[in-house]
């Protein structure tokens, strides 16, 4: 019973010491300070003369901190002997305690014996530190030879270092500079790829590399896209020839009309009354002319003939105006604008545009090219366009004049590029919209996929470089 109580007390003491030591270590933000604090606390709690902490790197140990010492010479003979003790324990993968382990023929203790007899006789204990199963370093504890390390102290050190090792290593890793962290991450990735494990990862990387090489050596046609709009190559306006009132409207936007078809008529009653009046005047002048002929009055004959000519000119002018009241299509085409169906009886003024007409067999494309692609869009490039109204058909085109004036569409700066269709079709109508692709050249597929990203990166880099 007493033995159980004694063991329970020892267990509680070990746990309390581990918690206190861990708390002191965690309070320090920097790894070097935390390591110095931990080994100094070790030294004080166990009554040691000296405690050393070492890091394992490139299969060699290096002393990085000594208890109660702010600085030391890493090349001194004593520090080198301490590092040899760390290597001796790490290489054998076990704790070494001297002088007790000196009697074990299975444990190599040459470095520890050299450290013990290099000065005053002392007791030495070396404990490897581990994190995730990997040795990260070791701790060497030394004190006077008359006070060898007891079994309960070995258990305490073992328990505490089991927690302290991962904590110190984690602080050291977090305390590194960012470039070192990045280099270490890359190194771990290289080891994972080139090491003996993770065959699936290696296969995936090899496949990705092979796909990248294949894609880079495979070229495709590079296009730039632009919004497209169909317009008639000719836009003819039909304007009111005179002041008047709308009498009838026969055409609305979208109607296909032939040359000479009546689009609308103006009220001609006033003109007809005026023509009737001038016809009466002409009849009167004709009678006067005949009377002058009968009387052989040469002066009256000349005056009457002149008046008759004047009257006929007025009648011809009025008849011409009367004919113009019938507004006709100038050619075969489609009505783009002008709906007078709701304006019958409304007044119109001379020169007022009533209709716009475009031909049916002559179209052009207006492309809105983003300013980021303007340098690539030149005259004479070929391409294709697909219209929203005809998504299943592709029409060939060739670019023409590139304007130098920018416009804004959907919040983007765009430049107008004229284009001509390379084939005639009766399916198109002015006002149709779609997407055009202008063919630039042949490029590797990754270069095509990353075109916009690379342009954005160049602009961002240029913006932020000093």
Coordinates of C-alpha atoms in Angstrom, one line a residue:
X1 CA 0.0 0.0 0.0
X2 CA 2.8 2.4 0.9
X3 CA 4.6 1.5 -2.3
X4 CA 1.5 2.4 -4.3
X5 CA 1.1 5.7 -2.5
X6 CA 4.8 6.5 -3.1
X7 CA 4.5 5.7 -6.8
X8 CA 1.3 7.8 -7.1
X9 CA 3.1 10.7 -5.5
X10 CA 5.9 10.4 -7.9
X11 CA 3.5 10.3 -10.8
X12 CA 1.8 13.4 -9.6
X13 CA 5.2 15.1 -9.2
X14 CA 6.2 14.2 -12.7
X15 CA 3.0 15.5 -14.1
X16 CA 3.2 18.7 -12.1
X17 CA 6.8 19.3 -13.2
X18 CA 5.9 18.6 -16.8
X19 CA 3.0 21.0 -16.8
X20 CA 4.9 23.8 -15.1
X21 CA 7.9 23.3 -17.5
X22 CA 5.6 23.3 -20.5
X23 CA 3.7 26.4 -19.3
X24 CA 7.0 28.3 -18.9
X25 CA 8.1 27.2 -22.3
X26 CA 4.8 28.1 -24.0
X27 CA 4.9 31.6 -22.5
X28 CA 8.0 32.5 -24.5
X29 CA 7.2 33.6 -28.1
X30 CA 10.7 33.0 -29.5
X31 CA 12.2 29.6 -29.9
X32 CA 15.7 30.5 -28.6
X33 CA 14.2 32.1 -25.4
X34 CA 11.9 29.1 -24.9
X35 CA 14.7 26.6 -25.3
X36 CA 16.9 28.5 -22.8
X37 CA 14.0 28.8 -20.4
X38 CA 13.3 25.1 -20.6
X39 CA 16.8 23.8 -20.0
X40 CA 17.4 26.3 -17.2
X41 CA 14.3 25.1 -15.5
X42 CA 15.5 21.5 -16.0
X43 CA 18.8 22.4 -14.5
X44 CA 17.2 24.0 -11.4
X45 CA 14.5 21.3 -10.8
X46 CA 17.0 18.4 -11.0
X47 CA 19.9 20.2 -9.3
X48 CA 22.2 19.9 -12.3
X49 CA 25.4 21.7 -12.8
X50 CA 24.7 22.1 -16.6
X51 CA 22.0 21.2 -19.1
X52 CA 22.6 21.5 -22.8
X53 CA 20.1 21.4 -25.7
X54 CA 21.2 20.3 -29.1
X55 CA 19.6 20.1 -32.6
X56 CA 20.1 17.2 -35.0
X57 CA 21.0 18.3 -38.5
X58 CA 22.6 16.5 -41.3
X59 CA 23.3 13.5 -39.0
X60 CA 25.2 15.6 -36.6
X61 CA 24.2 17.3 -33.4
X62 CA 24.9 20.9 -32.6
X63 CA 24.6 22.5 -29.2
X64 CA 22.2 25.5 -29.4
X65 CA 21.6 26.4 -25.8
X66 CA 23.3 26.0 -22.4
X67 CA 21.5 26.5 -19.1
X68 CA 22.4 29.7 -17.2
X69 CA 24.4 30.8 -20.2
X70 CA 23.5 33.5 -22.7
X71 CA 26.4 32.8 -25.0
X72 CA 29.0 30.2 -25.6
X73 CA 31.5 29.1 -28.2
X74 CA 30.1 26.3 -30.4
X75 CA 33.6 25.3 -31.4
X76 CA 35.0 24.9 -27.9
X77 CA 36.3 21.4 -26.9
X78 CA 33.7 21.0 -24.1
X79 CA 30.7 21.9 -26.4
X80 CA 32.0 19.5 -29.0
X81 CA 32.2 16.7 -26.4
X82 CA 28.6 17.4 -25.4
X83 CA 27.5 17.2 -29.0
X84 CA 29.3 13.9 -29.3
X85 CA 27.3 12.6 -26.4
X86 CA 24.1 13.7 -28.2
X87 CA 25.2 11.8 -31.3
X88 CA 26.0 8.7 -29.3
X89 CA 22.5 8.6 -27.7
X90 CA 20.7 9.5 -31.0
X91 CA 22.6 7.0 -33.1
X92 CA 21.7 4.2 -30.6
X93 CA 18.1 5.5 -30.3
X94 CA 18.0 5.4 -26.5
X95 CA 18.6 7.3 -23.3
X96 CA 22.1 7.0 -21.9
X97 CA 22.7 7.4 -18.2
X98 CA 26.2 7.4 -16.7
X99 CA 27.6 5.9 -14.7
X100 CA 24.8 3.2 -14.5
X101 CA 24.9 2.4 -18.2
X102 CA 28.6 2.1 -18.2
X103 CA 28.3 -1.5 -17.0
X104 CA 26.0 -2.5 -19.9
X105 CA 28.2 -4.0 -22.6
X106 CA 25.4 -3.5 -25.2
X107 CA 25.4 0.3 -24.9
X108 CA 28.2 2.3 -26.4
X109 CA 29.3 5.1 -24.0
X110 CA 32.7 6.2 -25.2
X111 CA 31.7 9.8 -25.7
X112 CA 30.0 10.0 -22.3
X113 CA 33.0 8.5 -20.6
X114 CA 35.2 11.1 -22.3
X115 CA 32.9 13.9 -21.1
X116 CA 32.8 12.5 -17.6
X117 CA 36.6 12.2 -17.2
X118 CA 37.5 15.4 -19.1
X119 CA 37.2 17.3 -15.7
X120 CA 35.8 16.6 -12.3
X121 CA 33.9 13.3 -12.2
X122 CA 30.2 13.8 -12.8
X123 CA 27.0 12.0 -13.7
X124 CA 25.7 12.5 -17.2
X125 CA 22.3 11.7 -18.8
X126 CA 21.5 12.2 -22.5
X127 CA 17.8 12.0 -23.7
X128 CA 16.9 12.2 -27.4
X129 CA 14.1 14.5 -28.4
X130 CA 11.5 13.4 -30.9
X131 CA 8.6 14.9 -32.9
X132 CA 6.3 12.7 -34.9
X133 CA 8.7 9.8 -34.5
X134 CA 11.6 11.7 -35.9
X135 CA 14.6 12.6 -33.8
X136 CA 15.0 16.4 -33.6
X137 CA 17.8 16.8 -31.0
X138 CA 18.8 15.8 -27.6
X139 CA 19.3 17.1 -24.0
X140 CA 22.4 16.4 -22.0
X141 CA 22.2 16.8 -18.2
X142 CA 25.3 16.9 -16.0
X143 CA 25.8 17.1 -12.2
X144 CA 28.4 16.1 -9.6
X145 CA 29.5 12.5 -9.6
X146 CA 28.3 12.0 -6.0
X147 CA 24.7 12.5 -7.1
X148 CA 23.9 10.0 -9.9
X149 CA 20.6 10.2 -11.6
X150 CA 18.0 8.1 -9.9
X151 CA 15.4 6.0 -11.6
X152 CA 12.6 8.3 -10.6
X153 CA 14.5 11.2 -12.1
X154 CA 15.0 9.3 -15.3
X155 CA 11.3 8.7 -15.5
X156 CA 10.6 12.4 -14.9
X157 CA 13.1 13.5 -17.6
X158 CA 11.6 11.0 -20.0
X159 CA 8.1 12.2 -19.4
X160 CA 8.9 15.9 -19.7
X161 CA 11.1 15.5 -22.8
X162 CA 8.3 13.5 -24.5
X163 CA 6.2 16.7 -24.4
X164 CA 9.0 19.2 -24.6
X165 CA 10.5 17.9 -27.8
X166 CA 7.5 18.5 -30.0
X167 CA 6.8 21.9 -28.4
X168 CA 10.3 23.2 -28.9
X169 CA 10.5 21.9 -32.5
X170 CA 7.1 23.5 -33.3
X171 CA 8.3 26.8 -32.0
X172 CA 11.5 26.5 -34.0
X173 CA 9.6 25.8 -37.2
X174 CA 7.3 28.7 -36.6
X175 CA 10.1 31.1 -35.7
X176 CA 11.8 30.7 -39.1
X177 CA 11.8 33.5 -41.7
X178 CA 9.2 33.2 -44.4
X179 CA 11.7 32.4 -47.2
X180 CA 13.1 29.6 -45.2
X181 CA 9.6 28.2 -44.6
X182 CA 8.9 28.3 -48.3
X183 CA 12.1 26.6 -49.1
X184 CA 11.4 23.9 -46.5
X185 CA 7.9 23.3 -47.9
X186 CA 9.4 22.9 -51.3
X187 CA 12.0 20.6 -50.0
X188 CA 9.3 18.4 -48.3
X189 CA 7.4 18.3 -51.6
X190 CA 10.6 17.2 -53.4
X191 CA 11.2 14.5 -50.9
X192 CA 7.6 13.4 -51.1
X193 CA 7.9 13.1 -54.9
X194 CA 11.4 11.6 -55.1
X195 CA 11.1 9.5 -51.9
X196 CA 10.1 5.8 -51.7
X197 CA 6.5 6.5 -50.6
X198 CA 3.3 8.1 -52.1
X199 CA 3.3 6.2 -55.4
X200 CA -0.1 7.7 -56.2
X201 CA 1.2 11.2 -55.8
X202 CA 4.2 10.5 -58.0
X203 CA 2.0 9.0 -60.7
X204 CA -0.3 12.0 -60.6
X205 CA 2.6 14.4 -60.9
X206 CA 4.1 12.5 -63.7
X207 CA 0.8 12.5 -65.5
X208 CA 0.5 16.2 -64.9
X209 CA 4.0 16.9 -66.2
X210 CA 3.4 14.7 -69.3
X211 CA 0.0 16.5 -69.9
X212 CA 1.7 19.9 -69.6
X213 CA 4.5 18.9 -72.0
X214 CA 2.0 17.5 -74.4
X215 CA -0.2 20.6 -74.2
X216 CA 2.7 23.0 -74.6
X217 CA 3.8 21.1 -77.8
X218 CA 0.3 21.1 -79.1
X219 CA -0.8 24.3 -80.9
X220 CA -4.2 25.6 -81.5
X221 CA -5.7 28.6 -83.2
X222 CA -5.7 31.7 -81.0
X223 CA -8.8 33.9 -81.3
X224 CA -9.9 37.1 -79.7
X225 CA -13.6 37.5 -79.1
X226 CA -15.8 40.5 -79.5
X227 CA -19.4 41.4 -79.4
X228 CA -20.8 41.7 -83.0
X229 CA -23.7 43.5 -84.5
X230 CA -25.1 43.2 -88.0
X231 CA -25.8 46.5 -89.9
X232 CA -26.8 47.2 -93.4
X233 CA -23.9 48.3 -95.6
X234 CA -26.1 51.1 -96.8
X235 CA -28.6 53.0 -94.6
X236 CA -31.0 55.1 -96.7
X237 CA -33.4 57.5 -95.0
X238 CA -36.8 58.5 -96.4
X239 CA -37.7 62.0 -95.3
X240 CA -40.8 64.1 -95.7
X241 CA -40.6 66.0 -98.9
X242 CA -42.9 68.8 -97.7
X243 CA -44.8 70.1 -94.8
X244 CA -48.1 68.2 -94.4
X245 CA -50.1 65.6 -92.6
X246 CA -49.7 61.8 -92.6
X247 CA -52.6 60.2 -94.6
X248 CA -51.6 56.6 -94.4
X249 CA -48.8 54.3 -93.4
X250 CA -48.1 51.0 -95.1
X251 CA -44.8 49.9 -93.6
X252 CA -43.5 49.2 -90.2
X253 CA -40.0 48.3 -89.0
X254 CA -39.0 44.8 -90.1
X255 CA -41.0 44.8 -93.3
X256 CA -39.3 43.6 -96.4
X257 CA -40.1 46.0 -99.2
X258 CA -39.3 46.1 -102.9
X259 CA -38.0 49.1 -104.9
X260 CA -40.9 51.5 -105.6
X261 CA -43.3 50.1 -102.9
X262 CA -45.3 52.8 -101.1
X263 CA -44.2 53.2 -97.5
X264 CA -46.6 56.0 -96.5
X265 CA -48.6 58.9 -98.0
X266 CA -49.2 62.4 -97.0
X267 CA -52.5 64.2 -97.2
X268 CA -52.7 65.6 -100.8
X269 CA -56.1 67.4 -100.8
X270 CA -54.6 70.9 -100.7
X271 CA -52.3 70.1 -103.6
X272 CA -55.1 68.7 -105.7
X273 CA -57.2 71.8 -105.0
X274 CA -54.3 73.9 -106.0
X275 CA -53.8 72.0 -109.2
X276 CA -57.5 72.4 -110.0
X277 CA -57.2 76.1 -109.5
X278 CA -54.2 76.4 -111.8
X279 CA -55.9 74.2 -114.4
X280 CA -58.8 76.8 -114.4
X281 CA -56.2 79.6 -114.8
X282 CA -54.6 77.8 -117.7
X283 CA -58.0 77.4 -119.4
X284 CA -58.6 81.1 -119.0
X285 CA -55.2 82.0 -120.4
X286 CA -55.8 79.6 -123.3
X287 CA -59.0 81.4 -124.2
X288 CA -57.2 84.7 -124.0
X289 CA -54.5 83.4 -126.3
X290 CA -57.1 82.1 -128.8
X291 CA -58.9 85.5 -128.8
X292 CA -55.6 87.3 -129.4
X293 CA -54.9 85.0 -132.3
X294 CA -58.2 85.7 -133.8
X295 CA -57.7 89.5 -133.5
X296 CA -54.1 89.2 -134.7
X297 CA -52.9 91.1 -131.7
X298 CA -49.2 90.2 -131.6
X299 CA -48.6 91.8 -128.2
X300 CA -51.6 90.0 -126.6
X301 CA -50.5 86.8 -128.2
X302 CA -47.0 87.0 -126.6
X303 CA -48.4 87.9 -123.2
X304 CA -50.9 85.1 -123.3
X305 CA -48.4 82.5 -124.4
X306 CA -46.0 83.5 -121.5
X307 CA -48.9 83.3 -119.0
X308 CA -49.8 79.9 -120.3
X309 CA -46.2 78.6 -119.9
X310 CA -46.1 80.0 -116.4
X311 CA -49.3 78.3 -115.5
X312 CA -48.1 75.0 -116.9
X313 CA -44.9 75.3 -114.9
X314 CA -46.9 75.8 -111.7
X315 CA -49.1 72.8 -112.6
X316 CA -46.0 70.6 -113.2
X317 CA -44.5 71.7 -109.9
X318 CA -47.7 70.9 -108.0
X319 CA -47.9 67.5 -109.8
X320 CA -44.4 66.8 -108.8
X321 CA -45.2 67.6 -105.2
X322 CA -48.3 65.5 -105.4
X323 CA -46.3 62.5 -106.6
X324 CA -43.9 63.0 -103.7
X325 CA -46.7 62.7 -101.2
X326 CA -46.3 58.9 -101.9
X327 CA -43.1 58.0 -100.2
X328 CA -41.6 54.9 -101.9
X329 CA -38.8 52.5 -101.1
X330 CA -35.6 53.5 -102.9
X331 CA -34.4 49.9 -103.3
X332 CA -35.2 46.4 -102.2
X333 CA -34.5 46.1 -98.5
X334 CA -35.9 46.0 -95.0
X335 CA -37.4 48.8 -93.0
X336 CA -35.1 49.5 -90.0
X337 CA -37.1 52.3 -88.3
X338 CA -40.2 54.3 -88.8
X339 CA -43.7 53.4 -87.5
X340 CA -46.3 55.9 -88.6
X341 CA -49.3 53.6 -88.0
X342 CA -50.0 55.6 -84.8
X343 CA -49.3 58.9 -86.4
X344 CA -52.0 59.1 -89.1
X345 CA -53.2 62.7 -89.2
X346 CA -50.2 64.0 -87.4
X347 CA -48.2 66.9 -88.9
X348 CA -44.8 66.4 -90.3
X349 CA -42.3 68.9 -91.4
X350 CA -40.2 69.1 -94.5
X351 CA -36.9 67.1 -94.1
X352 CA -38.2 65.1 -91.1
X353 CA -36.9 61.5 -91.2
X354 CA -39.8 59.0 -91.4
X355 CA -38.1 55.7 -92.4
X356 CA -34.6 54.1 -92.5
X357 CA -34.1 51.3 -95.0
X358 CA -31.2 48.9 -95.5
X359 CA -30.6 46.5 -98.4
X360 CA -31.2 42.8 -97.9
X361 CA -28.1 41.4 -99.6
X362 CA -25.4 43.8 -98.4
X363 CA -24.4 43.7 -94.7
X364 CA -21.4 44.6 -92.5
X365 CA -20.4 43.6 -89.0
X366 CA -19.6 46.1 -86.2
X367 CA -17.2 44.4 -83.7
X368 CA -16.7 45.8 -80.2
X369 CA -13.1 44.7 -79.4
X370 CA -11.9 45.1 -75.8
X371 CA -9.0 47.5 -75.4
X372 CA -6.8 44.7 -74.0
X373 CA -7.0 43.0 -77.4
X374 CA -6.8 46.1 -79.6
X375 CA -3.1 45.6 -80.5
X376 CA -3.9 42.2 -82.0
X377 CA -6.9 43.4 -84.1
X378 CA -5.6 44.6 -87.5
X379 CA -7.2 45.0 -90.9
X380 CA -7.4 41.9 -93.1
X381 CA -7.8 39.2 -90.4
X382 CA -10.2 36.4 -90.9
X383 CA -12.7 35.1 -88.4
X384 CA -16.1 33.7 -87.7
X385 CA -19.3 35.0 -86.2
X386 CA -22.2 33.2 -84.5
X387 CA -25.5 35.2 -84.1
X388 CA -27.9 34.8 -81.2
X389 CA -30.8 34.4 -83.7
X390 CA -28.9 31.7 -85.6
X391 CA -26.9 29.8 -83.0
X392 CA -26.5 26.8 -85.2
X393 CA -24.8 28.6 -88.1
X394 CA -21.3 30.1 -88.4
X395 CA -20.6 32.9 -90.9
X396 CA -17.1 33.8 -92.2
X397 CA -15.9 37.3 -92.0
X398 CA -12.8 39.5 -92.6
X399 CA -11.9 42.5 -90.5
X400 CA -11.6 46.0 -92.0
X401 CA -11.0 49.5 -90.6
X402 CA -10.1 49.8 -86.9
X403 CA -11.3 53.0 -85.4
X404 CA -9.2 54.9 -82.9
X405 CA -12.0 56.2 -80.7
X406 CA -13.1 54.2 -77.7
X407 CA -16.6 53.6 -76.4
X408 CA -18.0 52.2 -73.2
X409 CA -20.1 49.0 -73.3
X410 CA -21.0 47.1 -70.1
X411 CA -18.4 49.1 -68.2
X412 CA -15.6 48.1 -70.6
X413 CA -13.6 50.3 -73.0
X414 CA -14.1 48.9 -76.5
X415 CA -13.0 50.0 -79.9
X416 CA -15.1 49.6 -83.1
X417 CA -13.8 47.3 -85.8
X418 CA -15.6 47.0 -89.1
X419 CA -15.9 43.6 -90.8
X420 CA -17.3 42.2 -94.0
X421 CA -19.1 38.9 -94.3
X422 CA -17.3 36.6 -96.8
X423 CA -20.6 35.0 -98.0
X424 CA -24.1 36.3 -98.8
X425 CA -27.2 35.0 -97.1
X426 CA -30.8 35.8 -96.9
X427 CA -31.0 34.9 -93.2
X428 CA -29.4 38.0 -91.8
X429 CA -31.3 41.1 -90.7
X430 CA -29.9 44.4 -89.5
X431 CA -29.8 44.6 -85.7
X432 CA -28.9 41.0 -85.1
X433 CA -26.2 40.5 -82.4
X434 CA -23.8 37.7 -81.6
X435 CA -20.2 36.8 -80.8
X436 CA -17.3 37.1 -83.2
X437 CA -13.9 35.3 -83.1
X438 CA -11.0 36.9 -84.9
X439 CA -8.3 34.5 -85.8
X440 CA -4.8 35.8 -84.8
X441 CA -2.3 32.9 -85.1
X442 CA -1.3 29.5 -83.9
X443 CA -0.1 29.3 -80.3
X444 CA 0.5 26.6 -77.6
X445 CA -2.6 25.6 -75.8
X446 CA -1.3 26.8 -72.3
X447 CA -0.4 30.2 -73.8
X448 CA -4.0 30.5 -75.1
X449 CA -5.5 29.5 -71.8
X450 CA -3.4 31.9 -69.8
X451 CA -3.5 34.9 -72.2
X452 CA -5.9 37.0 -70.1
X453 CA -4.2 36.0 -66.8
X454 CA -0.8 36.9 -68.1
X455 CA -2.0 40.3 -69.3
X456 CA -3.6 41.0 -65.9
X457 CA -0.4 39.9 -64.1
X458 CA 1.7 42.3 -66.3
X459 CA -0.6 45.2 -65.5
X460 CA -0.7 44.4 -61.8
X461 CA 3.1 44.0 -61.6
X462 CA 3.6 47.3 -63.5
X463 CA 1.2 49.0 -61.1
X464 CA 3.0 48.0 -58.0
X465 CA 6.6 48.0 -58.9
X466 CA 8.5 51.0 -57.5

